[in-house]
XYZ file of C-alpha atoms in Angstrom:
354
model
C 0.000 0.000 0.000
C 1.214 3.512 -0.732
C 1.408 6.168 1.971
C -1.514 8.002 0.369
C -3.634 4.841 0.447
C -2.765 4.200 4.088
C -3.848 7.758 4.938
C -7.332 6.819 3.714
C -7.559 4.042 6.288
C -6.956 4.470 9.993
C -5.213 2.909 12.969
C -5.178 -0.836 13.450
C -7.132 -2.291 16.360
C -4.767 -4.950 17.682
C -1.423 -3.200 17.861
C 1.631 -2.938 15.614
C 2.323 -5.560 12.923
C 3.812 -8.858 14.096
C 6.301 -8.781 11.222
C 6.352 -8.489 7.448
C 5.431 -10.636 4.447
C 4.964 -10.543 0.693
C 1.442 -10.661 -0.698
C 0.845 -12.202 -4.134
C 4.265 -13.474 -5.065
C 2.229 -15.632 -7.469
C -1.411 -15.342 -8.598
C -2.066 -18.724 -6.936
C -1.195 -17.132 -3.583
C -4.435 -15.125 -3.586
C -7.492 -17.284 -4.268
C -11.066 -15.998 -3.986
C -14.326 -17.875 -4.579
C -17.736 -16.240 -4.568
C -20.309 -17.870 -2.299
C -23.642 -17.730 -4.113
C -26.878 -18.771 -2.400
C -29.278 -18.747 -5.365
C -31.632 -21.508 -6.471
C -31.332 -21.564 -10.254
C -34.544 -21.950 -12.220
C -32.795 -24.026 -14.899
C -34.419 -22.024 -17.657
C -34.750 -18.447 -18.821
C -33.001 -15.934 -21.037
C -29.996 -15.450 -18.737
C -26.966 -17.729 -18.988
C -24.922 -17.805 -15.772
C -21.278 -18.899 -15.946
C -18.946 -19.686 -13.048
C -15.571 -18.559 -14.374
C -12.135 -19.283 -12.951
C -9.695 -16.600 -14.032
C -5.981 -16.039 -13.469
C -4.070 -12.798 -14.149
C -7.196 -11.185 -15.585
C -9.458 -8.519 -14.156
C -13.221 -8.888 -14.061
C -13.969 -6.270 -16.706
C -11.612 -7.894 -19.217
C -13.391 -11.236 -18.774
C -16.761 -9.528 -19.291
C -15.484 -7.973 -22.524
C -14.259 -11.336 -23.828
C -17.550 -13.038 -23.019
C -19.500 -10.238 -24.701
C -17.333 -10.387 -27.824
C -17.796 -14.133 -28.323
C -21.534 -13.972 -27.536
C -22.081 -11.006 -29.847
C -23.365 -8.851 -26.995
C -22.688 -5.370 -25.707
C -20.593 -5.346 -22.555
C -23.537 -3.900 -20.610
C -25.414 -7.177 -21.278
C -22.789 -9.099 -19.275
C -23.290 -8.834 -15.503
C -21.161 -9.814 -12.517
C -21.622 -9.627 -8.756
C -18.353 -7.946 -7.839
C -14.875 -6.967 -8.979
C -12.056 -9.387 -8.296
C -8.300 -8.832 -8.267
C -6.281 -9.300 -11.428
C -3.193 -10.947 -9.967
C -5.090 -13.784 -8.327
C -6.965 -16.980 -9.031
C -10.636 -16.188 -8.612
C -13.913 -17.979 -9.181
C -16.826 -15.672 -9.865
C -20.194 -15.714 -11.601
C -21.137 -13.831 -14.765
C -24.537 -13.680 -16.471
C -25.329 -12.969 -20.119
C -28.752 -11.930 -21.403
C -29.603 -14.184 -24.362
C -33.354 -13.920 -25.111
C -34.424 -16.674 -27.478
C -30.832 -17.768 -28.088
C -28.938 -20.978 -27.463
C -25.789 -20.996 -25.356
C -22.870 -19.510 -27.345
C -19.793 -21.604 -28.060
C -17.147 -20.172 -25.764
C -14.623 -22.991 -26.311
C -12.141 -20.700 -28.076
C -11.889 -18.570 -24.913
C -10.785 -21.247 -22.500
C -7.107 -21.647 -21.645
C -4.878 -22.020 -18.599
C -5.855 -18.537 -17.373
C -9.575 -18.676 -18.125
C -11.922 -21.624 -17.612
C -15.634 -22.239 -17.189
C -16.398 -24.307 -14.091
C -20.195 -24.363 -14.319
C -23.041 -22.962 -16.409
C -26.732 -22.561 -15.573
C -29.819 -20.957 -17.070
C -31.850 -18.610 -14.904
C -34.850 -16.310 -15.201
C -33.002 -13.260 -13.851
C -29.703 -11.554 -14.483
C -26.925 -11.440 -11.918
C -27.055 -8.279 -9.805
C -24.086 -6.505 -8.265
C -23.527 -7.735 -4.717
C -25.780 -10.763 -5.220
C -23.249 -13.192 -3.741
C -23.522 -13.750 -0.007
C -19.802 -13.946 0.801
C -16.295 -14.450 -0.545
C -14.059 -17.326 0.492
C -10.307 -16.626 0.569
C -7.173 -18.757 0.607
C -4.145 -16.465 0.920
C -0.510 -17.534 0.956
C 1.919 -15.002 2.443
C 5.580 -15.560 1.577
C 8.935 -14.152 2.750
C 7.418 -14.098 6.203
C 9.543 -12.491 8.905
C 7.551 -12.626 12.120
C 7.336 -14.122 15.585
C 5.067 -17.151 15.154
C 3.926 -16.974 18.762
C 2.814 -13.361 18.322
C 1.136 -14.189 15.012
C -0.812 -17.095 16.487
C -1.999 -14.957 19.390
C -3.034 -12.170 17.022
C -4.910 -14.577 14.758
C -6.759 -16.065 17.721
C -7.732 -12.562 18.790
C -8.969 -11.711 15.301
C -10.964 -14.950 15.055
C -12.678 -14.179 18.353
C -13.290 -10.437 17.955
C -12.968 -9.467 14.289
C -11.256 -6.398 12.836
C -12.336 -2.853 11.935
C -14.334 -2.977 8.712
C -12.395 -0.309 6.827
C -12.762 0.128 3.106
C -9.488 -1.191 1.761
C -6.899 0.686 -0.303
C -8.396 -0.684 -3.524
C -11.401 1.607 -3.075
C -9.200 4.714 -3.185
C -7.161 3.882 -6.275
C -3.427 3.830 -6.906
C -1.758 6.466 -4.716
C -5.301 7.449 -3.608
C -5.984 8.843 -7.076
C -9.735 8.308 -6.728
C -9.775 10.585 -3.674
C -7.929 13.336 -5.536
C -10.348 13.042 -8.448
C -13.408 13.101 -6.177
C -12.173 16.211 -4.366
C -11.480 17.910 -7.696
C -15.038 17.316 -8.936
C -16.475 18.301 -5.558
C -14.591 21.597 -5.528
C -16.025 22.384 -8.969
C -19.512 21.413 -7.800
C -19.905 19.120 -10.788
C -20.391 15.412 -11.507
C -18.430 13.313 -14.008
C -20.581 12.767 -17.126
C -19.566 9.105 -17.467
C -21.799 6.919 -15.295
C -19.030 4.517 -14.292
C -16.654 7.288 -13.251
C -19.435 9.097 -11.398
C -20.376 5.977 -9.446
C -16.748 5.167 -8.620
C -15.920 8.632 -7.313
C -19.122 9.040 -5.305
C -18.385 5.652 -3.693
C -14.843 6.803 -2.965
C -16.134 9.919 -1.190
C -18.563 7.935 0.964
C -15.911 5.348 1.776
C -13.429 8.000 2.884
C -15.924 9.568 5.297
C -16.864 6.137 6.656
C -13.193 5.325 7.250
C -12.724 8.643 9.041
C -15.533 7.807 11.497
C -14.281 4.261 11.971
C -10.733 5.532 12.590
C -12.064 7.772 15.375
C -13.775 4.838 17.058
C -10.765 2.534 16.652
C -8.568 5.169 18.284
C -11.084 5.435 21.139
C -11.444 1.643 21.443
C -15.205 1.764 20.741
C -15.372 0.296 17.223
C -16.686 -3.028 18.563
C -18.747 -1.563 21.416
C -22.275 -0.175 21.500
C -22.449 3.527 22.318
C -25.480 5.574 23.260
C -27.284 6.530 20.076
C -25.730 3.783 17.930
C -27.526 2.253 14.955
C -26.981 -1.528 14.893
C -27.180 -4.169 12.177
C -26.678 -7.890 11.688
C -23.721 -9.102 9.631
C -25.634 -10.112 6.505
C -28.769 -8.006 6.814
C -29.677 -4.554 5.598
C -32.163 -4.080 8.415
C -31.108 -1.696 11.177
C -32.298 -0.959 14.687
C -31.541 1.373 17.547
C -29.063 0.423 20.251
C -31.850 1.004 22.755
C -33.473 -2.205 21.504
C -30.431 -4.341 22.376
C -30.103 -5.558 25.943
C -26.707 -4.902 27.492
C -26.144 -8.624 27.970
C -27.374 -9.696 24.511
C -25.041 -12.576 23.489
C -25.314 -11.702 19.796
C -22.888 -8.812 20.206
C -20.123 -11.016 21.641
C -20.925 -13.699 19.055
C -20.184 -11.183 16.254
C -23.738 -11.387 14.926
C -24.694 -7.770 15.733
C -22.491 -4.728 15.155
C -22.532 -0.954 15.467
C -22.700 0.784 12.095
C -21.204 3.862 10.492
C -22.440 6.263 7.815
C -22.325 5.865 4.082
C -22.950 9.572 3.752
C -25.861 10.889 1.744
C -29.178 12.685 1.842
C -31.523 12.071 4.748
C -31.456 12.161 8.515
C -28.856 9.781 10.037
C -30.454 7.107 12.279
C -28.136 7.890 15.200
C -28.334 10.092 18.266
C -26.440 11.369 21.294
C -22.632 10.984 21.211
C -22.666 8.884 18.043
C -24.369 11.681 16.110
C -21.649 14.062 17.301
C -18.868 11.662 16.247
C -20.359 11.167 12.792
C -20.747 14.909 12.262
C -17.101 15.384 13.266
C -16.024 12.780 10.698
C -18.090 14.472 7.992
C -16.655 17.869 8.872
C -13.182 16.645 7.859
C -14.364 16.607 4.216
C -16.962 19.404 3.864
C -16.631 19.667 0.086
C -17.235 15.944 -0.383
C -20.237 16.011 1.959
C -21.824 18.900 0.040
C -21.063 17.119 -3.236
C -22.761 13.915 -2.079
C -25.840 15.812 -0.950
C -26.025 17.731 -4.241
C -25.778 14.409 -6.100
C -28.799 13.197 -4.072
C -26.980 10.056 -3.008
C -29.164 8.205 -0.528
C -27.531 7.547 2.829
C -26.874 3.987 3.990
C -25.095 2.183 6.831
C -22.147 -0.213 7.013
C -21.090 -2.378 9.943
C -18.024 -1.101 11.807
C -16.799 -4.547 12.809
C -15.775 -7.220 10.314
C -16.230 -10.801 11.527
C -13.715 -13.267 10.065
C -15.623 -16.519 9.576
C -14.013 -19.977 9.755
C -10.489 -18.575 10.065
C -7.784 -21.241 9.913
C -4.051 -20.998 9.291
C -0.887 -23.058 8.966
C 2.783 -22.595 8.148
C 3.910 -24.669 5.109
C 7.460 -23.510 5.811
C 9.144 -21.248 8.387
C 8.861 -18.260 6.055
C 5.286 -18.677 4.795
C 1.743 -18.529 6.173
C -1.486 -19.788 4.586
C -4.770 -18.268 5.756
C -8.267 -19.466 4.909
C -11.414 -17.540 5.826
C -14.728 -16.137 4.586
C -15.848 -12.492 4.502
C -19.207 -10.850 3.821
C -19.607 -9.156 0.448
C -18.161 -5.682 0.074
C -15.437 -6.323 2.648
C -11.685 -6.388 2.146
C -9.217 -9.141 2.984
C -6.399 -6.591 3.082
C -7.834 -4.854 6.163
C -7.531 -8.139 8.049
C -4.013 -8.808 6.745
C -2.754 -5.386 7.849
C -3.682 -6.325 11.426
C -1.108 -9.142 11.131
C 1.926 -7.991 9.188
C 3.312 -5.195 7.067
C 2.498 -6.222 3.496
C 4.735 -5.837 0.487
C 3.313 -6.326 -3.014
C 5.387 -8.076 -5.598
C 5.777 -5.925 -8.738
C 2.463 -6.049 -10.571
C 0.721 -7.498 -7.502
C -1.973 -4.936 -7.795
C -4.527 -4.438 -5.055
C -6.569 -2.793 -7.763
C -9.954 -4.357 -7.217
C -12.295 -5.423 -4.493
C -14.709 -8.196 -3.763
């Protein structure tokens, strides 16, 4: 991560890194599989493909599928972006009304394969997958194994701050610079994709600012007066007043305090939390005004990221393999930075998100 990218995050929760390691020495060292909980209809005008890709980004795969199928790229859908330098399995859908399945055989090679194909009555929506499963191999590890094991046990039991990762802010935080530039002009990018990306960047930066405040205060995984709470995989929210102080769901990492995805509307928080969120927003007044002018609807995001089914082992003294599952829209890199200082191999590219 560059210094500019790190400035868009905040302090770690569990102390200084236990050592250092290289991330993505090989694509096979970063494996991601989408977890999709959808009952396919078996028929319909949408062809869904489970694609395994290596050294390719999601948008490039979509373009190749569209070209062979004779479609416009907008007729190829996917649930989320996945890293280029990685081995990832993700779903794509193609709208093919009244058409048979195209012959994609010319596309498949050692870097691109089709694992499964299904017909369905609906297209794949962004964020439709329920989770992402990771297997990550860190190499050139220089760390105290005892400290690492203790840190990993702590993370498994209590989670990590749910920051937006450096991918959201672009190389050298370029997305932040672009968003501020548009905000200062009081204008929106004409291209829909650029507009969406930069508005998301602005909201993510303000969220990270609030979360950084609560990490520094040690309250990111605690319920404060006026908090708005949510379950891990649910969009429903409720007031902290409705949660009993001894509710076991908080300790079980089922319920979490939330932070603002800034936008129009009255925030569902009160008391000291409302003050904290206003303070975070006041660090970026131009971006806040820009988001309101764009009529972006406010939303909430959990402050604590539970790491599900976390396991680890050491194939050799200088390497560590981690396996775990994260909810959609969350970043493996924010968990890794709680462990070690990461170094990317040239071309490693934390350029996308899942």
